[in-house]
mmCIF file of C-alpha atoms (C1' of nucleotides) in Angstrom:
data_model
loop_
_atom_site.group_PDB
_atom_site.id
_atom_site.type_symbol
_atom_site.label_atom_id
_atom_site.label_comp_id
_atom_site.label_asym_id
_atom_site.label_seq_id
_atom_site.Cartn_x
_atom_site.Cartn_y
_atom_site.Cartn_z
ATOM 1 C CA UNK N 29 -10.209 -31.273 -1.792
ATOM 2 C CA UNK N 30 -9.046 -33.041 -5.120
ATOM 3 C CA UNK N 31 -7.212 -35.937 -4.537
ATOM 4 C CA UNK N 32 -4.261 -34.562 -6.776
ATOM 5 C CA UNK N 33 -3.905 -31.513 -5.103
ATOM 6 C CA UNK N 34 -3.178 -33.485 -1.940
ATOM 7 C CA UNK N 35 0.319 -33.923 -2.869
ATOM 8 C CA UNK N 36 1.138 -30.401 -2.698
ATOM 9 C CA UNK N 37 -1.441 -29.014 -0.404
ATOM 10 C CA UNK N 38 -0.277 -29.520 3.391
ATOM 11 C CA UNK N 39 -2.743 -30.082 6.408
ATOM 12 C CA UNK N 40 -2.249 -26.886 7.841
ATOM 13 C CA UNK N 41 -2.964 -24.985 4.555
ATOM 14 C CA UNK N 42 -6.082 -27.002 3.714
ATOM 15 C CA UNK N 43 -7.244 -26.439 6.917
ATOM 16 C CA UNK N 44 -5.964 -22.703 6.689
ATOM 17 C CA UNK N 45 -7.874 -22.470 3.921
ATOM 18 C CA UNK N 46 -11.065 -23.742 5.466
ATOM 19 C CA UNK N 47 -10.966 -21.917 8.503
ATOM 20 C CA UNK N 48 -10.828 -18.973 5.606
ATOM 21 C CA UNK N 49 -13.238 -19.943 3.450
ATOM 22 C CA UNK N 50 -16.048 -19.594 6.669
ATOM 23 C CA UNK N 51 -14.191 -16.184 7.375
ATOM 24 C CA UNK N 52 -14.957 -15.015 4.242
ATOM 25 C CA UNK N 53 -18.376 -13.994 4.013
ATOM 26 C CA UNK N 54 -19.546 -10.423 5.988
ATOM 27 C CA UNK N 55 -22.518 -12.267 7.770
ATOM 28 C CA UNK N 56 -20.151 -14.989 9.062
ATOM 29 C CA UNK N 57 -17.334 -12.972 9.959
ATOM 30 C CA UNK N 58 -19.270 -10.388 12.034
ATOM 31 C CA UNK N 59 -21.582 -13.529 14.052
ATOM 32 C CA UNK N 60 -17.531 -15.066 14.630
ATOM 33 C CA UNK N 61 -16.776 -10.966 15.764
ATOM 34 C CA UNK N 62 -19.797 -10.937 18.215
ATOM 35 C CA UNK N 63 -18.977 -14.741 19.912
ATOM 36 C CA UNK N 64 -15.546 -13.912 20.042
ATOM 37 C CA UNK N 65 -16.221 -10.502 21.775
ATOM 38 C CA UNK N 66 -18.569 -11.379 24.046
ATOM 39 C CA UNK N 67 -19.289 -14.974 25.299
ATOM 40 C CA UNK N 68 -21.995 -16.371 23.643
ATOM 41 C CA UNK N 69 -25.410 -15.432 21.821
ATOM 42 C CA UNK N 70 -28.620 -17.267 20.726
ATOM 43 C CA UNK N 71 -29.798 -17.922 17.079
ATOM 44 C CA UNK N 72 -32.703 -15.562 17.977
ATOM 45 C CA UNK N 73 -29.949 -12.387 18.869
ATOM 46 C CA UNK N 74 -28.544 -12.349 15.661
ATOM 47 C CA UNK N 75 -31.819 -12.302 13.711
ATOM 48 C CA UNK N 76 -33.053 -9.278 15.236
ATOM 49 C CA UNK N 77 -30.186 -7.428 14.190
ATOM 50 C CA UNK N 78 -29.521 -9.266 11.141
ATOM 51 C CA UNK N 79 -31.059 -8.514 7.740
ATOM 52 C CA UNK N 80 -31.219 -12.158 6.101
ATOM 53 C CA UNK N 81 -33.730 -14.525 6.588
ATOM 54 C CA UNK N 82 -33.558 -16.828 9.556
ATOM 55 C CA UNK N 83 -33.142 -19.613 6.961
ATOM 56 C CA UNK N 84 -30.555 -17.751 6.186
ATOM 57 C CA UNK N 85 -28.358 -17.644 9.015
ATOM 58 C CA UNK N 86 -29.167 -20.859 9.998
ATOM 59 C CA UNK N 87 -27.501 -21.661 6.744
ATOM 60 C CA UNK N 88 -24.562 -19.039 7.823
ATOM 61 C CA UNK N 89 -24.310 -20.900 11.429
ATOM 62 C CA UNK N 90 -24.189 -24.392 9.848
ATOM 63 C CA UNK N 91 -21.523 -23.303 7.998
ATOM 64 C CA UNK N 92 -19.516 -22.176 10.936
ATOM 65 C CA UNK N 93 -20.229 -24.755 12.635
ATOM 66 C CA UNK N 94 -18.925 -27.242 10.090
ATOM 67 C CA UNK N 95 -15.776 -25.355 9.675
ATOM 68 C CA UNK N 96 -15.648 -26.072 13.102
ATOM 69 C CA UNK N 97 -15.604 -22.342 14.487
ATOM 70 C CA UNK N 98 -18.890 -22.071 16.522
ATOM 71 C CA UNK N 99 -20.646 -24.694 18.548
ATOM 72 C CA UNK N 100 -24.043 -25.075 19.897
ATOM 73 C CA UNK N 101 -25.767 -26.429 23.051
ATOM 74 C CA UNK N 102 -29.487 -26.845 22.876
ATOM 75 C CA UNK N 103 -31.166 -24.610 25.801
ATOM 76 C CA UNK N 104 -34.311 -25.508 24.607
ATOM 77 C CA UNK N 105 -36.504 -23.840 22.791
ATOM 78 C CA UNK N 106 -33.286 -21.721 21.952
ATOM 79 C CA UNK N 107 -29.444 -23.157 21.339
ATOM 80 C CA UNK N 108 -26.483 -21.188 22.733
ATOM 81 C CA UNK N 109 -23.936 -20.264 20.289
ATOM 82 C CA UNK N 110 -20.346 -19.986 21.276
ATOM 83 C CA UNK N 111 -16.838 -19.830 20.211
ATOM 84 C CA UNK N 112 -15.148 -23.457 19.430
ATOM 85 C CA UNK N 113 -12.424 -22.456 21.707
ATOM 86 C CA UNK N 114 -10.152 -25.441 20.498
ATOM 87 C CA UNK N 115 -10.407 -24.890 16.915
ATOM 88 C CA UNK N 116 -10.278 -21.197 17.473
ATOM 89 C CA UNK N 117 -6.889 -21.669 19.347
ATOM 90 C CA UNK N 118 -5.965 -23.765 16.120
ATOM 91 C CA UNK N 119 -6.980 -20.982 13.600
ATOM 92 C CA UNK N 120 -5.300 -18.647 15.584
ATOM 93 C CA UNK N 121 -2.104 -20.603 15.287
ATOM 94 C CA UNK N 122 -2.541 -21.537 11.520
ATOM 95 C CA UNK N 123 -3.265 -17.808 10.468
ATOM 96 C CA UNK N 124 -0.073 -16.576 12.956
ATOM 97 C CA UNK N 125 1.902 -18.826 10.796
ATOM 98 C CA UNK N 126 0.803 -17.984 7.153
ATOM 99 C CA UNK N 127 -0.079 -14.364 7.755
ATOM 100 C CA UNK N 128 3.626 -13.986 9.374
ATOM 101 C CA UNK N 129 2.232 -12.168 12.384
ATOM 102 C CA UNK D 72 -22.086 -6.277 -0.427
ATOM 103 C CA UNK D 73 -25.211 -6.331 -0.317
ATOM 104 C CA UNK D 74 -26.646 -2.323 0.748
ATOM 105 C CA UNK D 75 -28.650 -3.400 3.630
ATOM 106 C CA UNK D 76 -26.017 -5.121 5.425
ATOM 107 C CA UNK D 77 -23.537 -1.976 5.411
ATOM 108 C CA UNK D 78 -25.640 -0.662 8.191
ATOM 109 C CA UNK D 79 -24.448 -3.864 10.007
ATOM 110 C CA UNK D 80 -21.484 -4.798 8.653
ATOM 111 C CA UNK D 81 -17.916 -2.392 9.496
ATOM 112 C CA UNK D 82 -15.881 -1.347 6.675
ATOM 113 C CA UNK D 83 -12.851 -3.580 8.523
ATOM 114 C CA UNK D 84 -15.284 -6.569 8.630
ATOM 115 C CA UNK D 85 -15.846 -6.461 4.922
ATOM 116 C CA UNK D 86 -11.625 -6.100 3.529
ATOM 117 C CA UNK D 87 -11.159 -8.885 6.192
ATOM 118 C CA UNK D 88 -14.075 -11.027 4.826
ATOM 119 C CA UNK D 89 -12.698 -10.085 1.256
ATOM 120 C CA UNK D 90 -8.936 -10.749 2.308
ATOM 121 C CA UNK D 91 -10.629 -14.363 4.017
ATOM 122 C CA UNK D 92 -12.129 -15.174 0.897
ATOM 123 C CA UNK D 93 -9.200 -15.010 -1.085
ATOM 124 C CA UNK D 94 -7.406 -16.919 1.185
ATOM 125 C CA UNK D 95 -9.983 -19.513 1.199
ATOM 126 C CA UNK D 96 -8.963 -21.846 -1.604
ATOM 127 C CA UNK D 97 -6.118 -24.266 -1.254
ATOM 128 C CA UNK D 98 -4.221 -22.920 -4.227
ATOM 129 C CA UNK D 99 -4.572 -19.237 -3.666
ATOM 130 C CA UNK D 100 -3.343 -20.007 0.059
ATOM 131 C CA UNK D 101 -0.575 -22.206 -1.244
ATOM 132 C CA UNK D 102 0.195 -19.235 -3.439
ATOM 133 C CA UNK D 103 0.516 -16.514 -1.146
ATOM 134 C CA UNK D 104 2.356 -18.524 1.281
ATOM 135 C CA UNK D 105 4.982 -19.577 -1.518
ATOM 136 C CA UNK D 106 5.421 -15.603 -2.185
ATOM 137 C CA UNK D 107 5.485 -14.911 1.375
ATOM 138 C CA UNK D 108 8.444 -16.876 1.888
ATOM 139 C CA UNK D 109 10.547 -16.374 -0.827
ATOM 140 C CA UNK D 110 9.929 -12.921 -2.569
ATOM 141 C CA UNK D 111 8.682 -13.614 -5.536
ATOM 142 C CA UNK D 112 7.890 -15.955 -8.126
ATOM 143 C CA UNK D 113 7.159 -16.367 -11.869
ATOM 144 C CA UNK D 114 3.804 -17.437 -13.018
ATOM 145 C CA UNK D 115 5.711 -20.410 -15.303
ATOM 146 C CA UNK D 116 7.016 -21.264 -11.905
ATOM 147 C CA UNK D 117 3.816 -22.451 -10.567
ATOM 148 C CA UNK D 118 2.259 -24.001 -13.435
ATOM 149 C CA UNK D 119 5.269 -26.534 -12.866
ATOM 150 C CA UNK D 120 4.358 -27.565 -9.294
ATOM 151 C CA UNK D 121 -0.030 -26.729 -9.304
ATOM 152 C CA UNK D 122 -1.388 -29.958 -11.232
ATOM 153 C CA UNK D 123 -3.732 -27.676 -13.214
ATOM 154 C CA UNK D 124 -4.545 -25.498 -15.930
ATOM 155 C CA UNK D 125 -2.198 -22.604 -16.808
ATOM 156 C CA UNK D 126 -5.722 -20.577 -17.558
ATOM 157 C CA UNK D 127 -7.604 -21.953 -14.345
ATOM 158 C CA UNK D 128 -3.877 -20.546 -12.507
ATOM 159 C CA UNK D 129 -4.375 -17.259 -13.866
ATOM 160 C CA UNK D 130 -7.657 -17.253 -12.571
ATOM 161 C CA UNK D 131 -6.734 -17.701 -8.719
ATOM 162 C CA UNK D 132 -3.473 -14.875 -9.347
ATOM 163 C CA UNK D 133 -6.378 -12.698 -10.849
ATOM 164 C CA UNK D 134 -8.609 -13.071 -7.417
ATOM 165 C CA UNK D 135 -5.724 -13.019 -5.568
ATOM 166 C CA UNK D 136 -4.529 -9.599 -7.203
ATOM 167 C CA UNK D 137 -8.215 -8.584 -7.014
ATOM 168 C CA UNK D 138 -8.203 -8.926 -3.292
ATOM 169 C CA UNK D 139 -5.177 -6.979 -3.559
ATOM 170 C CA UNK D 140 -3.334 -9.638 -1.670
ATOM 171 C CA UNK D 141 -0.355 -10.027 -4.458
ATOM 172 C CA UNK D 142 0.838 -7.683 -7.459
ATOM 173 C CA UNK D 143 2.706 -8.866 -11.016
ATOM 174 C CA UNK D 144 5.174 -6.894 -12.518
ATOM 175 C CA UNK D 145 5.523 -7.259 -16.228
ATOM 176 C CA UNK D 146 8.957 -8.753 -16.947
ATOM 177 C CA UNK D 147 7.978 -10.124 -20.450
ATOM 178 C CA UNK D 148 7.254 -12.764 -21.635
ATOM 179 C CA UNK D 149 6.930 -13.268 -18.047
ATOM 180 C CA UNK D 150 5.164 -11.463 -15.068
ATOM 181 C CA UNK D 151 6.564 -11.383 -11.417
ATOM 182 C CA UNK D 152 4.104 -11.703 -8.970
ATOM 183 C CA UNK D 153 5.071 -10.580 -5.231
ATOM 184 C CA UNK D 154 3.058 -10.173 -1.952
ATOM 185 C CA UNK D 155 1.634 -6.922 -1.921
ATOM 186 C CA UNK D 156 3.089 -5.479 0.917
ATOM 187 C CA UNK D 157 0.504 -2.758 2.118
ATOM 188 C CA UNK D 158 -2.297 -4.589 1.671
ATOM 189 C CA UNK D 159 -0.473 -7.793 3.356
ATOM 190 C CA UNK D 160 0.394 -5.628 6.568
ATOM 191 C CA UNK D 161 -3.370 -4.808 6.527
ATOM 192 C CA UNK D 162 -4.619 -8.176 6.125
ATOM 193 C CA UNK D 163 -2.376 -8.937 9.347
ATOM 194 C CA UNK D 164 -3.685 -6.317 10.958
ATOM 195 C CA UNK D 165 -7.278 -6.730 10.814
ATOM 196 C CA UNK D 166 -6.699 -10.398 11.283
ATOM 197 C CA UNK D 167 -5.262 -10.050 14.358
ATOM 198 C CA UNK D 168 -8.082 -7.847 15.488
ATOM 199 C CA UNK D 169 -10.627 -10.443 14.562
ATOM 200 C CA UNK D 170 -8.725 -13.192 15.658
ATOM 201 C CA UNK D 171 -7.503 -11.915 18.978
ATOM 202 C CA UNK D 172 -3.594 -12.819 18.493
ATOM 203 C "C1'" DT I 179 9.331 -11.004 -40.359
ATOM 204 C "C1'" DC I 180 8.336 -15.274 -38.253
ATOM 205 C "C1'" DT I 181 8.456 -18.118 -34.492
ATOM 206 C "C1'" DC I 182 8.619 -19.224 -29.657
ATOM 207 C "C1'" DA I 183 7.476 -18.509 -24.928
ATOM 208 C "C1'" DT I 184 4.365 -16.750 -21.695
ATOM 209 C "C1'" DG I 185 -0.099 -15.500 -19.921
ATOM 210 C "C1'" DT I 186 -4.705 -13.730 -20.448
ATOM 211 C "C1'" DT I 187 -9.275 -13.976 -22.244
ATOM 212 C "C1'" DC I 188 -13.205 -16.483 -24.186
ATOM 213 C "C1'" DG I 189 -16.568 -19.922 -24.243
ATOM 214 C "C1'" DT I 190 -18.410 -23.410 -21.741
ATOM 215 C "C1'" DA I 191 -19.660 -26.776 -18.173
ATOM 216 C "C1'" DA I 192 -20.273 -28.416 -13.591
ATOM 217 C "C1'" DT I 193 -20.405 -27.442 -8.970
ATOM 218 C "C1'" DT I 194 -21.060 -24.675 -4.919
ATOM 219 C "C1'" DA I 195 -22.845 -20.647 -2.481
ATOM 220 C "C1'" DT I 196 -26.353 -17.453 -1.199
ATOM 221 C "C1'" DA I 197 -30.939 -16.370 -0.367
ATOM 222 C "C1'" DC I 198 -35.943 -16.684 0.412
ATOM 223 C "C1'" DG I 199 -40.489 -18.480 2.090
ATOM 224 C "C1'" DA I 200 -43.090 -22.402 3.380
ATOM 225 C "C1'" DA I 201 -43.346 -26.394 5.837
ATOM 226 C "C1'" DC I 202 -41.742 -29.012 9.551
ATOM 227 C "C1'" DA I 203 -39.900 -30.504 14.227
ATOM 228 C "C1'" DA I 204 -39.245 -30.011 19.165
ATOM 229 C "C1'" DA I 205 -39.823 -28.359 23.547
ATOM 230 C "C1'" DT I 206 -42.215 -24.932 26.558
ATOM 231 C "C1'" DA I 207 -46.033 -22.647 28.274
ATOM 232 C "C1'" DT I 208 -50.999 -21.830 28.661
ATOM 233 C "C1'" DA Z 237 -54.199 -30.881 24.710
ATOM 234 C "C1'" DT Z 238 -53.175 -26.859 22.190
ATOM 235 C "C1'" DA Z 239 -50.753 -22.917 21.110
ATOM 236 C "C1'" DT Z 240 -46.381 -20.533 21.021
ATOM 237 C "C1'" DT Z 241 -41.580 -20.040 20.417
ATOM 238 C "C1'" DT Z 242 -37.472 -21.378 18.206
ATOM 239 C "C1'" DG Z 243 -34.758 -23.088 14.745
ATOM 240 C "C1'" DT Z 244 -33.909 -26.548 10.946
ATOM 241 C "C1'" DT Z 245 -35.017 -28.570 6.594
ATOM 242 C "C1'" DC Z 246 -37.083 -28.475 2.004
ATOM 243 C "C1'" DG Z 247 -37.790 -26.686 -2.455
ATOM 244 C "C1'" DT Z 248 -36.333 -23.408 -5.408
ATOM 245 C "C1'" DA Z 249 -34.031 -19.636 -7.859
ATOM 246 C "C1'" DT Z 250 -30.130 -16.967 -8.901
ATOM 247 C "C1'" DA Z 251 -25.396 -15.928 -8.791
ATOM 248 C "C1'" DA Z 252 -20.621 -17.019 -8.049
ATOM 249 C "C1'" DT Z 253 -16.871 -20.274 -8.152
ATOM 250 C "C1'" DT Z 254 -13.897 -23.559 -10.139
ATOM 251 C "C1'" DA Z 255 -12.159 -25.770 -14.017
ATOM 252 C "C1'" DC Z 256 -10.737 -26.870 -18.765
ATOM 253 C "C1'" DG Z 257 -9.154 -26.242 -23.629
ATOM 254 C "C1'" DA Z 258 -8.952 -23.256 -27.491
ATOM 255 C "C1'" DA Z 259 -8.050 -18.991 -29.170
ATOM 256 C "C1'" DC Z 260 -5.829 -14.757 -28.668
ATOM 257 C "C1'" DA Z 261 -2.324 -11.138 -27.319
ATOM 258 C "C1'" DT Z 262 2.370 -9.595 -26.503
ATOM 259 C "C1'" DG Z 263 7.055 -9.179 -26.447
ATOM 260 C "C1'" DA Z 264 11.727 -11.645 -27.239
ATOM 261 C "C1'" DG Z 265 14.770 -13.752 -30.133
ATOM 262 C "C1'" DA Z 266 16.272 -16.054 -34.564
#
DNA sequence: TCTCATGTTCGTAATTATACGAACAAATAT
DNA sequence: ATATTTGTTCGTATAATTACGAACATGAGA
């Protein structure tokens, strides 16, 4: 974020705001749906049912992943996706208090 | 949205991916949580406190009305911008779905 | 009418996001 | 050892986002 906008911006809204931005794309919202439905699903999963590229949604999981919603344990040759129960706790908390709810 | 991922993709997934994404910039959060609080707020109002440009402003209020997340009344010279109330009880709504709260 | 105040729109630039296929890496299985 | 499976990274292209200042509209008030 820029460094001027700091001084207005508070933690919880930048991160509010982050945890939003990786919300707000259809692909990412509906692999966050699926993890936070059931337990966990591998890469593999979601590109059978998925119609991007598998470039793609490895893109899509990086993202989530970096926002700090998803994690990933290597089973190799696959990885495990699941929910990032902490940070999900956290977004749950941030969105309770912006949305109102 | 792209055609081939409205097979995949729920009508609720997409608003709340729209909703996300317009809640995914610092300013448009800091924004709707200003209007959330207190009722509403002049335009004029917020170029005071944002450190940027009056047209880059009207920008975010123009996503953010586009999302349907806020609404302006003309008061002129001024416009009022308020939360928009049925589409905020929506947003809450699907985001508790998606988020489990 | 002319000016002032208020916002939007236009033109533009720089950055970020989205998407794909090809190439690559890593570990398993044959 | 080699092939297979799985997923990331690379290179690239296109589109969307973010941002600014200048120019433009619009209505209020002198």
């Amino acid at each position: 974020m820029r460094d001027d906008l700091k001084k207005i911006i508070g933690a919880d809204q930048e991160a509010t705001s982050r945890f939003a931005k990786a919300m707000g794309h259809p692909i990412r919202l509906y692999i966050l749906d699926l993890l936070a439905n059931q337990s966990c699903c591998y890469s593999g999963d979601l590109t059978e049912v998925l119609p991007i590229a598998k470039s793609t949604l490895s893109q899509h999981l990086k993202e989530l992943k970096d926002a700090g919603l998803i994690q990933g344990e290597i089973e190799a040759p696959k990885i495990r996706y699941c929910i990032n129960r902490k940070n999900w706790e956290r977004a749950q908390i941030l969105f309770k208090k912006y949305l109102k709810i």
